[in-house]
PDB file of C-alpha atoms in Angstrom:
ATOM      1  CA  UNK A   1       0.000   0.000   0.000  1.00  0.00           C
ATOM      2  CA  UNK A   2       2.831   2.407   0.875  1.00  0.00           C
ATOM      3  CA  UNK A   3       4.476   1.819  -2.501  1.00  0.00           C
ATOM      4  CA  UNK A   4       1.146   2.481  -4.270  1.00  0.00           C
ATOM      5  CA  UNK A   5       0.710   5.808  -2.428  1.00  0.00           C
ATOM      6  CA  UNK A   6       4.272   6.880  -3.315  1.00  0.00           C
ATOM      7  CA  UNK A   7       3.844   5.994  -6.996  1.00  0.00           C
ATOM      8  CA  UNK A   8       0.440   7.725  -7.192  1.00  0.00           C
ATOM      9  CA  UNK A   9       1.848  10.790  -5.416  1.00  0.00           C
ATOM     10  CA  UNK A  10       4.796  10.893  -7.796  1.00  0.00           C
ATOM     11  CA  UNK A  11       2.491  10.701 -10.812  1.00  0.00           C
ATOM     12  CA  UNK A  12       0.309  13.528  -9.470  1.00  0.00           C
ATOM     13  CA  UNK A  13       3.381  15.701  -8.792  1.00  0.00           C
ATOM     14  CA  UNK A  14       4.696  14.980 -12.297  1.00  0.00           C
ATOM     15  CA  UNK A  15       1.368  15.925 -13.907  1.00  0.00           C
ATOM     16  CA  UNK A  16       1.181  19.178 -11.904  1.00  0.00           C
ATOM     17  CA  UNK A  17       4.784  19.981 -12.845  1.00  0.00           C
ATOM     18  CA  UNK A  18       4.152  19.358 -16.562  1.00  0.00           C
ATOM     19  CA  UNK A  19       0.996  21.487 -16.520  1.00  0.00           C
ATOM     20  CA  UNK A  20       2.776  24.307 -14.667  1.00  0.00           C
ATOM     21  CA  UNK A  21       5.636  24.330 -17.169  1.00  0.00           C
ATOM     22  CA  UNK A  22       3.132  24.347 -20.069  1.00  0.00           C
ATOM     23  CA  UNK A  23       1.150  27.262 -18.638  1.00  0.00           C
ATOM     24  CA  UNK A  24       4.360  29.170 -17.876  1.00  0.00           C
ATOM     25  CA  UNK A  25       5.782  28.534 -21.338  1.00  0.00           C
ATOM     26  CA  UNK A  26       2.559  29.756 -22.973  1.00  0.00           C
ATOM     27  CA  UNK A  27       3.187  33.200 -21.454  1.00  0.00           C
ATOM     28  CA  UNK A  28       6.189  33.577 -23.769  1.00  0.00           C
ATOM     29  CA  UNK A  29       4.245  32.653 -26.902  1.00  0.00           C
ATOM     30  CA  UNK A  30       3.080  35.141 -29.557  1.00  0.00           C
ATOM     31  CA  UNK A  31      -0.553  34.991 -28.541  1.00  0.00           C
ATOM     32  CA  UNK A  32      -2.636  32.377 -26.763  1.00  0.00           C
ATOM     33  CA  UNK A  33      -2.096  28.643 -27.015  1.00  0.00           C
ATOM     34  CA  UNK A  34      -5.562  27.144 -27.377  1.00  0.00           C
ATOM     35  CA  UNK A  35      -7.424  28.020 -24.189  1.00  0.00           C
ATOM     36  CA  UNK A  36      -4.225  28.962 -22.338  1.00  0.00           C
ATOM     37  CA  UNK A  37      -3.401  32.635 -21.952  1.00  0.00           C
ATOM     38  CA  UNK A  38      -0.350  33.533 -23.994  1.00  0.00           C
ATOM     39  CA  UNK A  39       2.145  36.324 -24.134  1.00  0.00           C
ATOM     40  CA  UNK A  40       1.764  39.688 -25.799  1.00  0.00           C
ATOM     41  CA  UNK A  41       1.389  39.784 -29.569  1.00  0.00           C
ATOM     42  CA  UNK A  42       4.696  40.027 -31.383  1.00  0.00           C
ATOM     43  CA  UNK A  43       3.307  39.608 -34.893  1.00  0.00           C
ATOM     44  CA  UNK A  44       0.581  41.244 -36.899  1.00  0.00           C
ATOM     45  CA  UNK A  45       0.079  44.455 -38.810  1.00  0.00           C
ATOM     46  CA  UNK A  46      -1.324  47.437 -36.905  1.00  0.00           C
ATOM     47  CA  UNK A  47      -4.568  48.572 -38.531  1.00  0.00           C
ATOM     48  CA  UNK A  48      -4.786  52.353 -38.941  1.00  0.00           C
ATOM     49  CA  UNK A  49      -7.662  52.898 -41.370  1.00  0.00           C
ATOM     50  CA  UNK A  50     -11.266  53.925 -40.831  1.00  0.00           C
ATOM     51  CA  UNK A  51     -13.428  51.898 -38.443  1.00  0.00           C
ATOM     52  CA  UNK A  52     -13.853  48.486 -40.133  1.00  0.00           C
ATOM     53  CA  UNK A  53     -17.134  46.940 -41.125  1.00  0.00           C
ATOM     54  CA  UNK A  54     -17.082  44.223 -38.470  1.00  0.00           C
ATOM     55  CA  UNK A  55     -19.613  41.972 -40.226  1.00  0.00           C
ATOM     56  CA  UNK A  56     -16.726  39.728 -41.276  1.00  0.00           C
ATOM     57  CA  UNK A  57     -16.384  38.423 -37.687  1.00  0.00           C
ATOM     58  CA  UNK A  58     -19.922  36.988 -37.763  1.00  0.00           C
ATOM     59  CA  UNK A  59     -18.581  33.796 -39.336  1.00  0.00           C
ATOM     60  CA  UNK A  60     -15.611  33.518 -36.966  1.00  0.00           C
ATOM     61  CA  UNK A  61     -15.933  31.303 -33.940  1.00  0.00           C
ATOM     62  CA  UNK A  62     -13.038  32.816 -31.997  1.00  0.00           C
ATOM     63  CA  UNK A  63     -10.554  35.657 -32.144  1.00  0.00           C
ATOM     64  CA  UNK A  64      -7.515  36.629 -30.108  1.00  0.00           C
ATOM     65  CA  UNK A  65      -7.181  39.672 -27.909  1.00  0.00           C
ATOM     66  CA  UNK A  66      -4.529  40.999 -25.579  1.00  0.00           C
ATOM     67  CA  UNK A  67      -4.748  43.262 -22.577  1.00  0.00           C
ATOM     68  CA  UNK A  68      -1.948  45.789 -22.308  1.00  0.00           C
ATOM     69  CA  UNK A  69      -1.717  45.564 -18.518  1.00  0.00           C
ATOM     70  CA  UNK A  70      -1.018  42.806 -17.750  1.00  0.00           C
ATOM     71  CA  UNK A  71       0.311  42.008 -21.213  1.00  0.00           C
ATOM     72  CA  UNK A  72      -1.340  38.637 -21.804  1.00  0.00           C
ATOM     73  CA  UNK A  73      -3.410  37.353 -24.679  1.00  0.00           C
ATOM     74  CA  UNK A  74      -6.286  34.898 -24.914  1.00  0.00           C
ATOM     75  CA  UNK A  75      -8.774  33.339 -27.290  1.00  0.00           C
ATOM     76  CA  UNK A  76     -12.412  34.395 -27.022  1.00  0.00           C
ATOM     77  CA  UNK A  77     -15.796  34.352 -28.703  1.00  0.00           C
ATOM     78  CA  UNK A  78     -16.893  37.479 -30.579  1.00  0.00           C
ATOM     79  CA  UNK A  79     -20.278  38.924 -31.489  1.00  0.00           C
ATOM     80  CA  UNK A  80     -21.031  41.673 -34.008  1.00  0.00           C
ATOM     81  CA  UNK A  81     -24.192  43.728 -33.654  1.00  0.00           C
ATOM     82  CA  UNK A  82     -25.063  46.897 -35.588  1.00  0.00           C
ATOM     83  CA  UNK A  83     -21.457  47.611 -36.533  1.00  0.00           C
ATOM     84  CA  UNK A  84     -20.004  47.095 -33.048  1.00  0.00           C
ATOM     85  CA  UNK A  85     -18.155  44.100 -31.651  1.00  0.00           C
ATOM     86  CA  UNK A  86     -18.487  42.450 -28.255  1.00  0.00           C
ATOM     87  CA  UNK A  87     -16.800  39.699 -26.285  1.00  0.00           C
ATOM     88  CA  UNK A  88     -18.453  37.737 -23.480  1.00  0.00           C
ATOM     89  CA  UNK A  89     -16.976  36.214 -20.358  1.00  0.00           C
ATOM     90  CA  UNK A  90     -19.160  33.646 -18.653  1.00  0.00           C
ATOM     91  CA  UNK A  91     -18.879  31.703 -15.403  1.00  0.00           C
ATOM     92  CA  UNK A  92     -17.977  34.883 -13.507  1.00  0.00           C
ATOM     93  CA  UNK A  93     -19.951  33.897 -10.370  1.00  0.00           C
ATOM     94  CA  UNK A  94     -18.711  30.301 -10.258  1.00  0.00           C
ATOM     95  CA  UNK A  95     -15.700  29.032  -8.322  1.00  0.00           C
ATOM     96  CA  UNK A  96     -14.119  27.879 -11.585  1.00  0.00           C
ATOM     97  CA  UNK A  97     -14.733  31.281 -13.186  1.00  0.00           C
ATOM     98  CA  UNK A  98     -13.249  33.162 -10.241  1.00  0.00           C
ATOM     99  CA  UNK A  99     -10.052  31.150 -10.628  1.00  0.00           C
ATOM    100  CA  UNK A 100      -9.897  30.964 -14.433  1.00  0.00           C
ATOM    101  CA  UNK A 101     -11.382  34.309 -15.538  1.00  0.00           C
ATOM    102  CA  UNK A 102      -9.119  37.056 -14.217  1.00  0.00           C
ATOM    103  CA  UNK A 103      -8.974  39.058 -17.443  1.00  0.00           C
ATOM    104  CA  UNK A 104     -12.388  40.781 -17.015  1.00  0.00           C
ATOM    105  CA  UNK A 105     -11.342  42.152 -13.628  1.00  0.00           C
ATOM    106  CA  UNK A 106      -8.018  43.245 -15.112  1.00  0.00           C
ATOM    107  CA  UNK A 107      -9.875  44.895 -18.036  1.00  0.00           C
ATOM    108  CA  UNK A 108     -11.934  46.989 -15.640  1.00  0.00           C
ATOM    109  CA  UNK A 109      -8.678  48.313 -14.149  1.00  0.00           C
ATOM    110  CA  UNK A 110      -7.032  49.000 -17.526  1.00  0.00           C
ATOM    111  CA  UNK A 111      -9.382  48.903 -20.508  1.00  0.00           C
ATOM    112  CA  UNK A 112      -6.707  49.009 -23.239  1.00  0.00           C
ATOM    113  CA  UNK A 113      -6.699  45.977 -25.507  1.00  0.00           C
ATOM    114  CA  UNK A 114      -5.527  44.777 -28.887  1.00  0.00           C
ATOM    115  CA  UNK A 115      -7.708  42.551 -31.038  1.00  0.00           C
ATOM    116  CA  UNK A 116      -5.885  40.297 -33.534  1.00  0.00           C
ATOM    117  CA  UNK A 117      -7.963  39.079 -36.455  1.00  0.00           C
ATOM    118  CA  UNK A 118      -6.505  37.602 -39.651  1.00  0.00           C
ATOM    119  CA  UNK A 119      -3.056  38.991 -38.837  1.00  0.00           C
ATOM    120  CA  UNK A 120      -4.296  42.542 -38.274  1.00  0.00           C
ATOM    121  CA  UNK A 121      -4.032  44.295 -34.905  1.00  0.00           C
ATOM    122  CA  UNK A 122      -6.846  46.628 -33.846  1.00  0.00           C
ATOM    123  CA  UNK A 123      -6.316  48.926 -30.882  1.00  0.00           C
ATOM    124  CA  UNK A 124      -9.481  48.887 -28.775  1.00  0.00           C
ATOM    125  CA  UNK A 125     -10.775  49.602 -25.320  1.00  0.00           C
ATOM    126  CA  UNK A 126     -12.972  47.196 -23.381  1.00  0.00           C
ATOM    127  CA  UNK A 127     -16.180  48.794 -22.127  1.00  0.00           C
ATOM    128  CA  UNK A 128     -18.328  46.611 -19.896  1.00  0.00           C
ATOM    129  CA  UNK A 129     -22.001  46.599 -20.923  1.00  0.00           C
ATOM    130  CA  UNK A 130     -24.486  45.890 -18.116  1.00  0.00           C
ATOM    131  CA  UNK A 131     -27.634  47.556 -19.416  1.00  0.00           C
ATOM    132  CA  UNK A 132     -29.165  49.311 -22.384  1.00  0.00           C
ATOM    133  CA  UNK A 133     -31.394  48.587 -25.358  1.00  0.00           C
ATOM    134  CA  UNK A 134     -28.623  46.768 -27.240  1.00  0.00           C
ATOM    135  CA  UNK A 135     -28.205  44.134 -24.510  1.00  0.00           C
ATOM    136  CA  UNK A 136     -31.062  41.808 -25.511  1.00  0.00           C
ATOM    137  CA  UNK A 137     -30.172  41.740 -29.232  1.00  0.00           C
ATOM    138  CA  UNK A 138     -26.521  41.052 -28.361  1.00  0.00           C
ATOM    139  CA  UNK A 139     -27.515  38.210 -26.034  1.00  0.00           C
ATOM    140  CA  UNK A 140     -29.827  36.826 -28.722  1.00  0.00           C
ATOM    141  CA  UNK A 141     -26.978  36.867 -31.244  1.00  0.00           C
ATOM    142  CA  UNK A 142     -24.646  35.222 -28.691  1.00  0.00           C
ATOM    143  CA  UNK A 143     -27.182  32.465 -28.041  1.00  0.00           C
ATOM    144  CA  UNK A 144     -27.772  31.878 -31.734  1.00  0.00           C
ATOM    145  CA  UNK A 145     -24.103  31.902 -32.741  1.00  0.00           C
ATOM    146  CA  UNK A 146     -22.719  29.677 -29.996  1.00  0.00           C
ATOM    147  CA  UNK A 147     -25.652  27.632 -28.711  1.00  0.00           C
ATOM    148  CA  UNK A 148     -27.944  27.469 -31.728  1.00  0.00           C
ATOM    149  CA  UNK A 149     -30.750  29.121 -29.744  1.00  0.00           C
ATOM    150  CA  UNK A 150     -33.092  31.122 -31.946  1.00  0.00           C
ATOM    151  CA  UNK A 151     -35.649  33.441 -30.354  1.00  0.00           C
ATOM    152  CA  UNK A 152     -38.816  34.605 -32.057  1.00  0.00           C
ATOM    153  CA  UNK A 153     -39.005  37.840 -30.069  1.00  0.00           C
ATOM    154  CA  UNK A 154     -35.834  39.565 -28.795  1.00  0.00           C
ATOM    155  CA  UNK A 155     -37.922  41.000 -25.941  1.00  0.00           C
ATOM    156  CA  UNK A 156     -38.099  37.450 -24.542  1.00  0.00           C
ATOM    157  CA  UNK A 157     -34.312  37.175 -24.121  1.00  0.00           C
ATOM    158  CA  UNK A 158     -33.553  36.965 -20.385  1.00  0.00           C
ATOM    159  CA  UNK A 159     -31.150  39.540 -18.952  1.00  0.00           C
ATOM    160  CA  UNK A 160     -30.532  37.476 -15.795  1.00  0.00           C
ATOM    161  CA  UNK A 161     -27.113  36.135 -16.890  1.00  0.00           C
ATOM    162  CA  UNK A 162     -25.857  39.728 -17.127  1.00  0.00           C
ATOM    163  CA  UNK A 163     -27.771  41.247 -14.195  1.00  0.00           C
ATOM    164  CA  UNK A 164     -26.657  38.398 -11.893  1.00  0.00           C
ATOM    165  CA  UNK A 165     -23.002  38.960 -12.822  1.00  0.00           C
ATOM    166  CA  UNK A 166     -22.645  35.449 -14.271  1.00  0.00           C
ATOM    167  CA  UNK A 167     -21.979  36.852 -17.761  1.00  0.00           C
ATOM    168  CA  UNK A 168     -19.835  39.911 -18.317  1.00  0.00           C
ATOM    169  CA  UNK A 169     -20.134  41.516 -21.725  1.00  0.00           C
ATOM    170  CA  UNK A 170     -17.576  43.947 -23.168  1.00  0.00           C
ATOM    171  CA  UNK A 171     -17.781  46.174 -26.202  1.00  0.00           C
ATOM    172  CA  UNK A 172     -14.477  46.447 -28.067  1.00  0.00           C
ATOM    173  CA  UNK A 173     -14.781  50.185 -28.685  1.00  0.00           C
ATOM    174  CA  UNK A 174     -12.342  52.331 -30.694  1.00  0.00           C
ATOM    175  CA  UNK A 175      -9.543  53.972 -28.690  1.00  0.00           C
TER     176      UNK A 175
END
């Protein structure tokens, strides 16, 4: 039994060590590595033209964005509505979310961000949306795009995920 406990303990320590090295190494990468936060962007062309027509992101499942402080990048969902773009962050009231989702809290402290789409870098600021007439249509689009939920009447879309704090929603506004 003692030998079994030592071997099991050694395996657990080895797994934790490998995961820690992987997470640490990702911080030096040019952008996120899958769902792991990555380092700051070191590639991409800075976009400097007029405000883009963001409809092209409707077909994209995920995009990459980076906070400037702390300088880390991640992969996220994106929603376009009426020419503006938004990113959600769910699980904010769960234990898992409180451990895993630090970027929304960091974004409220320093709203500067860079969005990387198709090799182009867009300087943005993250503005948290908690109310307003655009909230229900954005939530409807989020539900349709990522969960296949189609609503007949946007007025029926529940605001509870946002009002409860479970879902944080940010507009990626021009800087």
